[in-house]
C-alpha cells in the first residue's frame, strides 16, 4: 500500500482511539455482569437493558450491599463517560463522511456505514495501490488460503492477514446487512440465497464481506456511487 497522506493518518488515529474506548467499554460491561453474577443476579443482554436494570439495582436490592452499590455507581459513571467520548468520535466521523465525496460514495454501499467508509479511506485511500478488487480483499485477509498437493488444490479458511480492524468491521457490516440483502430480488440477493443453501451463515457473512471490499474498490476507482440495480460480479 502506498504511503498515507496526513489526512489518512489523522483518520487512522481517530479510529484507533475510538476502538480503544469501545474495547474499554466492553471490558467494563463484562466486569459489571461478573460482579452481579457472583451475587446471583443475571442481567439481560444488550447495553440498554443492562443500564436500565442497573438503575433498578442502584435504588434498592437486598442482594447488593451498600458498598457494592457505591462501586456500581462508579462503574456506571465511567460507562457514561465512555459513551460520551465514543459518541463524540462517531459524530466527527459522520461529519467527515458527509463532507468527503469518497466517503459519501462508499456509504452508498449496503453494509458500509460511516465507520467502514472512513476506515477504508484511512487504510487504502483511493484504492489505486490495488490492481483489482480481489487484491484488496486478499490484503484484508478475506480470501481463502490455498493448499496444493499432488496436483490438487484445496481451499481452506480465510487467511486473516492484513488490516485486522478493517476486516472485523467489514464482517460486522456484512452480518448486519445480509438479511436485508438476501431478501432483495436482484443478483446480489440471488447470490446470497444460493450461498445460504450451500454453506454455514458465518461462512456466507465472510464471503459477503469480501464482496463488499471488492465493491468498495470499484466505487473508489470508478468514482461513482454504488448502483443497487447494477449486476454484481461473483
mmCIF file of C-alpha atoms in Angstrom:
data_model
loop_
_atom_site.group_PDB
_atom_site.id
_atom_site.type_symbol
_atom_site.label_atom_id
_atom_site.label_comp_id
_atom_site.label_asym_id
_atom_site.label_seq_id
_atom_site.Cartn_x
_atom_site.Cartn_y
_atom_site.Cartn_z
ATOM 1 C CA UNK A 1 0.000 0.000 0.000
ATOM 2 C CA UNK A 2 1.278 3.471 -0.844
ATOM 3 C CA UNK A 3 2.286 5.987 1.814
ATOM 4 C CA UNK A 4 -0.643 7.536 3.653
ATOM 5 C CA UNK A 5 -1.465 11.223 3.457
ATOM 6 C CA UNK A 6 -1.675 13.416 6.545
ATOM 7 C CA UNK A 7 -5.485 13.253 6.412
ATOM 8 C CA UNK A 8 -5.387 9.446 6.267
ATOM 9 C CA UNK A 9 -3.044 9.285 9.246
ATOM 10 C CA UNK A 10 -5.321 11.583 11.263
ATOM 11 C CA UNK A 11 -8.331 9.443 10.354
ATOM 12 C CA UNK A 12 -6.462 6.262 11.237
ATOM 13 C CA UNK A 13 -5.555 7.636 14.683
ATOM 14 C CA UNK A 14 -9.192 8.638 15.242
ATOM 15 C CA UNK A 15 -10.323 5.083 14.516
ATOM 16 C CA UNK A 16 -7.673 3.606 16.794
ATOM 17 C CA UNK A 17 -8.624 5.846 19.716
ATOM 18 C CA UNK A 18 -12.318 5.087 19.184
ATOM 19 C CA UNK A 19 -11.633 1.347 19.060
ATOM 20 C CA UNK A 20 -9.691 1.542 22.335
ATOM 21 C CA UNK A 21 -12.627 3.281 24.011
ATOM 22 C CA UNK A 22 -15.106 0.733 22.635
ATOM 23 C CA UNK A 23 -12.949 -2.122 23.934
ATOM 24 C CA UNK A 24 -12.669 -0.410 27.329
ATOM 25 C CA UNK A 25 -16.457 -0.039 27.459
ATOM 26 C CA UNK A 26 -16.945 -3.705 26.598
ATOM 27 C CA UNK A 27 -14.491 -4.757 29.323
ATOM 28 C CA UNK A 28 -16.280 -2.539 31.848
ATOM 29 C CA UNK A 29 -19.690 -4.002 30.940
ATOM 30 C CA UNK A 30 -18.307 -7.529 31.280
ATOM 31 C CA UNK A 31 -16.952 -6.637 34.708
ATOM 32 C CA UNK A 32 -20.336 -5.289 35.745
ATOM 33 C CA UNK A 33 -22.026 -8.508 34.697
ATOM 34 C CA UNK A 34 -19.418 -10.614 36.509
ATOM 35 C CA UNK A 35 -19.776 -8.639 39.761
ATOM 36 C CA UNK A 36 -23.531 -9.094 39.779
ATOM 37 C CA UNK A 37 -23.373 -12.701 38.627
ATOM 38 C CA UNK A 38 -21.359 -13.519 41.762
ATOM 39 C CA UNK A 39 -24.382 -12.339 43.724
ATOM 40 C CA UNK A 40 -26.796 -14.428 41.705
ATOM 41 C CA UNK A 41 -28.052 -11.542 39.573
ATOM 42 C CA UNK A 42 -28.219 -12.364 35.855
ATOM 43 C CA UNK A 43 -28.753 -9.311 33.681
ATOM 44 C CA UNK A 44 -30.367 -9.231 30.198
ATOM 45 C CA UNK A 45 -28.323 -8.938 27.035
ATOM 46 C CA UNK A 46 -27.860 -5.579 25.421
ATOM 47 C CA UNK A 47 -26.352 -2.368 26.758
ATOM 48 C CA UNK A 48 -29.690 -0.519 27.036
ATOM 49 C CA UNK A 49 -31.335 -3.329 29.011
ATOM 50 C CA UNK A 50 -28.289 -3.627 31.234
ATOM 51 C CA UNK A 51 -28.239 0.092 32.052
ATOM 52 C CA UNK A 52 -31.968 0.075 32.825
ATOM 53 C CA UNK A 53 -31.674 -2.949 35.124
ATOM 54 C CA UNK A 54 -28.597 -1.477 36.747
ATOM 55 C CA UNK A 55 -30.542 1.660 37.665
ATOM 56 C CA UNK A 56 -33.161 -0.512 39.389
ATOM 57 C CA UNK A 57 -30.452 -2.297 41.375
ATOM 58 C CA UNK A 58 -28.985 1.024 42.449
ATOM 59 C CA UNK A 59 -32.245 2.032 44.147
ATOM 60 C CA UNK A 60 -32.626 -0.970 46.430
ATOM 61 C CA UNK A 61 -31.890 -4.670 46.190
ATOM 62 C CA UNK A 62 -31.262 -6.957 49.190
ATOM 63 C CA UNK A 63 -28.748 -8.998 47.173
ATOM 64 C CA UNK A 64 -26.500 -5.945 46.700
ATOM 65 C CA UNK A 65 -24.720 -4.379 49.672
ATOM 66 C CA UNK A 66 -24.383 -0.626 50.154
ATOM 67 C CA UNK A 67 -20.662 -0.782 49.367
ATOM 68 C CA UNK A 68 -21.316 -2.697 46.153
ATOM 69 C CA UNK A 69 -23.919 -0.109 45.136
ATOM 70 C CA UNK A 70 -21.284 2.591 45.527
ATOM 71 C CA UNK A 71 -18.878 0.653 43.320
ATOM 72 C CA UNK A 72 -21.614 0.028 40.776
ATOM 73 C CA UNK A 73 -22.321 3.752 40.715
ATOM 74 C CA UNK A 74 -18.655 4.448 39.952
ATOM 75 C CA UNK A 75 -18.701 1.895 37.128
ATOM 76 C CA UNK A 76 -21.937 3.346 35.771
ATOM 77 C CA UNK A 77 -20.425 6.845 35.722
ATOM 78 C CA UNK A 78 -17.321 5.523 33.952
ATOM 79 C CA UNK A 79 -19.563 3.779 31.429
ATOM 80 C CA UNK A 80 -21.481 7.010 30.781
ATOM 81 C CA UNK A 81 -18.235 8.895 30.198
ATOM 82 C CA UNK A 82 -17.044 6.258 27.712
ATOM 83 C CA UNK A 83 -20.401 6.503 25.909
ATOM 84 C CA UNK A 84 -19.968 10.275 25.670
ATOM 85 C CA UNK A 85 -16.454 10.004 24.241
ATOM 86 C CA UNK A 86 -17.404 7.317 21.713
ATOM 87 C CA UNK A 87 -20.396 9.400 20.573
ATOM 88 C CA UNK A 88 -18.161 12.429 20.025
ATOM 89 C CA UNK A 89 -15.888 10.402 17.755
ATOM 90 C CA UNK A 90 -18.903 8.894 15.966
ATOM 91 C CA UNK A 91 -20.274 12.383 15.331
ATOM 92 C CA UNK A 92 -16.895 13.500 13.986
ATOM 93 C CA UNK A 93 -16.757 10.516 11.629
ATOM 94 C CA UNK A 94 -20.339 11.179 10.483
ATOM 95 C CA UNK A 95 -19.469 14.809 9.717
ATOM 96 C CA UNK A 96 -16.395 13.735 7.756
ATOM 97 C CA UNK A 97 -18.491 11.269 5.747
ATOM 98 C CA UNK A 98 -20.961 13.989 4.804
ATOM 99 C CA UNK A 99 -18.191 16.374 3.753
ATOM 100 C CA UNK A 100 -15.896 13.925 1.920
ATOM 101 C CA UNK A 101 -17.028 12.832 -1.551
ATOM 102 C CA UNK A 102 -15.221 9.482 -1.467
ATOM 103 C CA UNK A 103 -16.668 8.648 1.953
ATOM 104 C CA UNK A 104 -20.165 9.531 0.727
ATOM 105 C CA UNK A 105 -19.747 7.192 -2.238
ATOM 106 C CA UNK A 106 -18.598 4.343 -0.007
ATOM 107 C CA UNK A 107 -21.538 4.914 2.331
ATOM 108 C CA UNK A 108 -23.929 4.157 -0.566
ATOM 109 C CA UNK A 109 -22.815 0.507 -0.438
ATOM 110 C CA UNK A 110 -25.064 -1.721 1.735
ATOM 111 C CA UNK A 111 -23.157 -2.811 4.835
ATOM 112 C CA UNK A 112 -20.665 0.062 4.517
ATOM 113 C CA UNK A 113 -21.702 2.686 7.025
ATOM 114 C CA UNK A 114 -19.861 5.654 8.459
ATOM 115 C CA UNK A 115 -17.345 3.527 10.367
ATOM 116 C CA UNK A 116 -16.454 1.286 7.424
ATOM 117 C CA UNK A 117 -16.378 4.118 4.892
ATOM 118 C CA UNK A 118 -13.931 6.202 6.915
ATOM 119 C CA UNK A 119 -11.870 3.149 7.921
ATOM 120 C CA UNK A 120 -11.495 2.207 4.248
ATOM 121 C CA UNK A 121 -10.384 5.728 3.356
ATOM 122 C CA UNK A 122 -7.850 5.705 6.181
ATOM 123 C CA UNK A 123 -6.450 2.341 5.090
ATOM 124 C CA UNK A 124 -6.490 2.407 1.277
ATOM 125 C CA UNK A 125 -7.244 5.974 0.168
ATOM 126 C CA UNK A 126 -8.482 5.907 -3.426
ATOM 127 C CA UNK A 127 -7.609 2.212 -3.834
ATOM 128 C CA UNK A 128 -5.034 2.898 -6.551
ATOM 129 C CA UNK A 129 -2.483 0.631 -4.850
ATOM 130 C CA UNK A 130 -4.577 -2.410 -5.845
ATOM 131 C CA UNK A 131 -4.906 -3.625 -9.421
ATOM 132 C CA UNK A 132 -8.326 -5.193 -8.822
ATOM 133 C CA UNK A 133 -10.908 -5.610 -6.100
ATOM 134 C CA UNK A 134 -9.805 -9.119 -5.201
ATOM 135 C CA UNK A 135 -6.345 -7.783 -4.364
ATOM 136 C CA UNK A 136 -7.932 -5.537 -1.743
ATOM 137 C CA UNK A 137 -9.970 -8.444 -0.340
ATOM 138 C CA UNK A 138 -6.801 -10.559 -0.200
ATOM 139 C CA UNK A 139 -4.879 -7.749 1.529
ATOM 140 C CA UNK A 140 -7.619 -7.641 4.155
ATOM 141 C CA UNK A 141 -7.313 -11.389 4.728
ATOM 142 C CA UNK A 142 -10.840 -12.113 3.452
ATOM 143 C CA UNK A 143 -9.868 -14.555 0.695
ATOM 144 C CA UNK A 144 -9.385 -18.311 1.280
ATOM 145 C CA UNK A 145 -5.937 -19.764 1.824
ATOM 146 C CA UNK A 146 -4.975 -22.454 -0.686
ATOM 147 C CA UNK A 147 -3.105 -25.701 -0.153
ATOM 148 C CA UNK A 148 -1.898 -27.685 -3.148
ATOM 149 C CA UNK A 149 -0.542 -31.214 -3.095
ATOM 150 C CA UNK A 150 -0.493 -33.957 -5.675
ATOM 151 C CA UNK A 151 -1.849 -31.617 -8.293
ATOM 152 C CA UNK A 152 -4.970 -30.940 -6.218
ATOM 153 C CA UNK A 153 -5.832 -27.547 -4.759
ATOM 154 C CA UNK A 154 -7.830 -27.288 -1.567
ATOM 155 C CA UNK A 155 -9.396 -24.064 -0.311
ATOM 156 C CA UNK A 156 -9.013 -23.504 3.428
ATOM 157 C CA UNK A 157 -10.308 -20.770 5.714
ATOM 158 C CA UNK A 158 -9.615 -17.093 5.144
ATOM 159 C CA UNK A 159 -6.003 -16.011 5.557
ATOM 160 C CA UNK A 160 -6.769 -13.354 8.247
ATOM 161 C CA UNK A 161 -3.796 -11.301 7.092
ATOM 162 C CA UNK A 162 -3.524 -7.558 6.700
ATOM 163 C CA UNK A 163 -5.693 -4.993 8.462
ATOM 164 C CA UNK A 164 -7.492 -6.883 11.234
ATOM 165 C CA UNK A 165 -9.554 -3.890 12.375
ATOM 166 C CA UNK A 166 -10.964 -3.170 8.925
ATOM 167 C CA UNK A 167 -11.583 -6.884 8.308
ATOM 168 C CA UNK A 168 -13.572 -7.111 11.546
ATOM 169 C CA UNK A 169 -15.614 -4.011 10.721
ATOM 170 C CA UNK A 170 -16.452 -5.283 7.229
ATOM 171 C CA UNK A 171 -17.582 -8.612 8.671
ATOM 172 C CA UNK A 172 -19.788 -6.804 11.213
ATOM 173 C CA UNK A 173 -21.268 -4.707 8.410
ATOM 174 C CA UNK A 174 -21.858 -7.777 6.239
ATOM 175 C CA UNK A 175 -23.569 -9.611 9.112
ATOM 176 C CA UNK A 176 -25.906 -6.674 9.730
ATOM 177 C CA UNK A 177 -26.750 -6.216 6.040
ATOM 178 C CA UNK A 178 -27.052 -9.868 4.977
ATOM 179 C CA UNK A 179 -30.734 -10.489 5.949
ATOM 180 C CA UNK A 180 -31.831 -7.354 4.109
ATOM 181 C CA UNK A 181 -29.677 -8.030 1.047
ATOM 182 C CA UNK A 182 -30.695 -11.695 0.825
ATOM 183 C CA UNK A 183 -34.351 -10.649 0.605
ATOM 184 C CA UNK A 184 -33.746 -8.382 -2.387
ATOM 185 C CA UNK A 185 -34.858 -9.652 -5.852
ATOM 186 C CA UNK A 186 -31.570 -8.751 -7.547
ATOM 187 C CA UNK A 187 -28.338 -10.511 -8.483
ATOM 188 C CA UNK A 188 -26.711 -9.941 -5.095
ATOM 189 C CA UNK A 189 -29.801 -11.268 -3.316
ATOM 190 C CA UNK A 190 -29.896 -14.358 -5.526
ATOM 191 C CA UNK A 191 -26.175 -14.960 -4.898
ATOM 192 C CA UNK A 192 -26.682 -14.782 -1.144
ATOM 193 C CA UNK A 193 -29.710 -17.067 -1.214
ATOM 194 C CA UNK A 194 -27.741 -19.627 -3.232
ATOM 195 C CA UNK A 195 -24.776 -19.379 -0.852
ATOM 196 C CA UNK A 196 -27.005 -19.835 2.201
ATOM 197 C CA UNK A 197 -28.279 -23.138 0.819
ATOM 198 C CA UNK A 198 -24.725 -24.468 0.484
ATOM 199 C CA UNK A 199 -22.738 -23.015 3.376
ATOM 200 C CA UNK A 200 -22.988 -22.041 7.033
ATOM 201 C CA UNK A 201 -24.286 -18.485 7.587
ATOM 202 C CA UNK A 202 -20.975 -17.448 9.169
ATOM 203 C CA UNK A 203 -19.139 -18.537 6.021
ATOM 204 C CA UNK A 204 -21.589 -16.573 3.883
ATOM 205 C CA UNK A 205 -21.060 -13.480 6.054
ATOM 206 C CA UNK A 206 -17.312 -13.599 5.404
ATOM 207 C CA UNK A 207 -17.903 -14.157 1.683
ATOM 208 C CA UNK A 208 -20.207 -11.134 1.638
ATOM 209 C CA UNK A 209 -17.586 -9.060 3.473
ATOM 210 C CA UNK A 210 -15.065 -9.966 0.760
ATOM 211 C CA UNK A 211 -17.568 -8.961 -1.899
ATOM 212 C CA UNK A 212 -18.221 -5.645 -0.143
ATOM 213 C CA UNK A 213 -14.470 -4.984 -0.151
ATOM 214 C CA UNK A 214 -14.345 -5.601 -3.916
ATOM 215 C CA UNK A 215 -17.365 -3.357 -4.468
ATOM 216 C CA UNK A 216 -15.714 -0.654 -2.349
ATOM 217 C CA UNK A 217 -12.607 -0.816 -4.528
ATOM 218 C CA UNK A 218 -14.734 -0.438 -7.682
ATOM 219 C CA UNK A 219 -16.598 2.544 -6.212
ATOM 220 C CA UNK A 220 -13.313 4.252 -5.298
ATOM 221 C CA UNK A 221 -11.586 3.586 -8.604
ATOM 222 C CA UNK A 222 -14.560 4.431 -10.858
ATOM 223 C CA UNK A 223 -15.571 7.422 -8.703
ATOM 224 C CA UNK A 224 -19.256 6.518 -8.888
ATOM 225 C CA UNK A 225 -21.949 5.760 -6.322
ATOM 226 C CA UNK A 226 -22.927 2.153 -5.853
ATOM 227 C CA UNK A 227 -25.839 1.250 -8.150
ATOM 228 C CA UNK A 228 -28.098 -1.241 -6.387
ATOM 229 C CA UNK A 229 -29.696 -2.189 -9.697
ATOM 230 C CA UNK A 230 -26.444 -2.992 -11.490
ATOM 231 C CA UNK A 231 -25.232 -6.615 -11.700
ATOM 232 C CA UNK A 232 -22.670 -7.589 -9.039
ATOM 233 C CA UNK A 233 -19.835 -9.851 -10.111
ATOM 234 C CA UNK A 234 -19.454 -13.074 -8.111
#
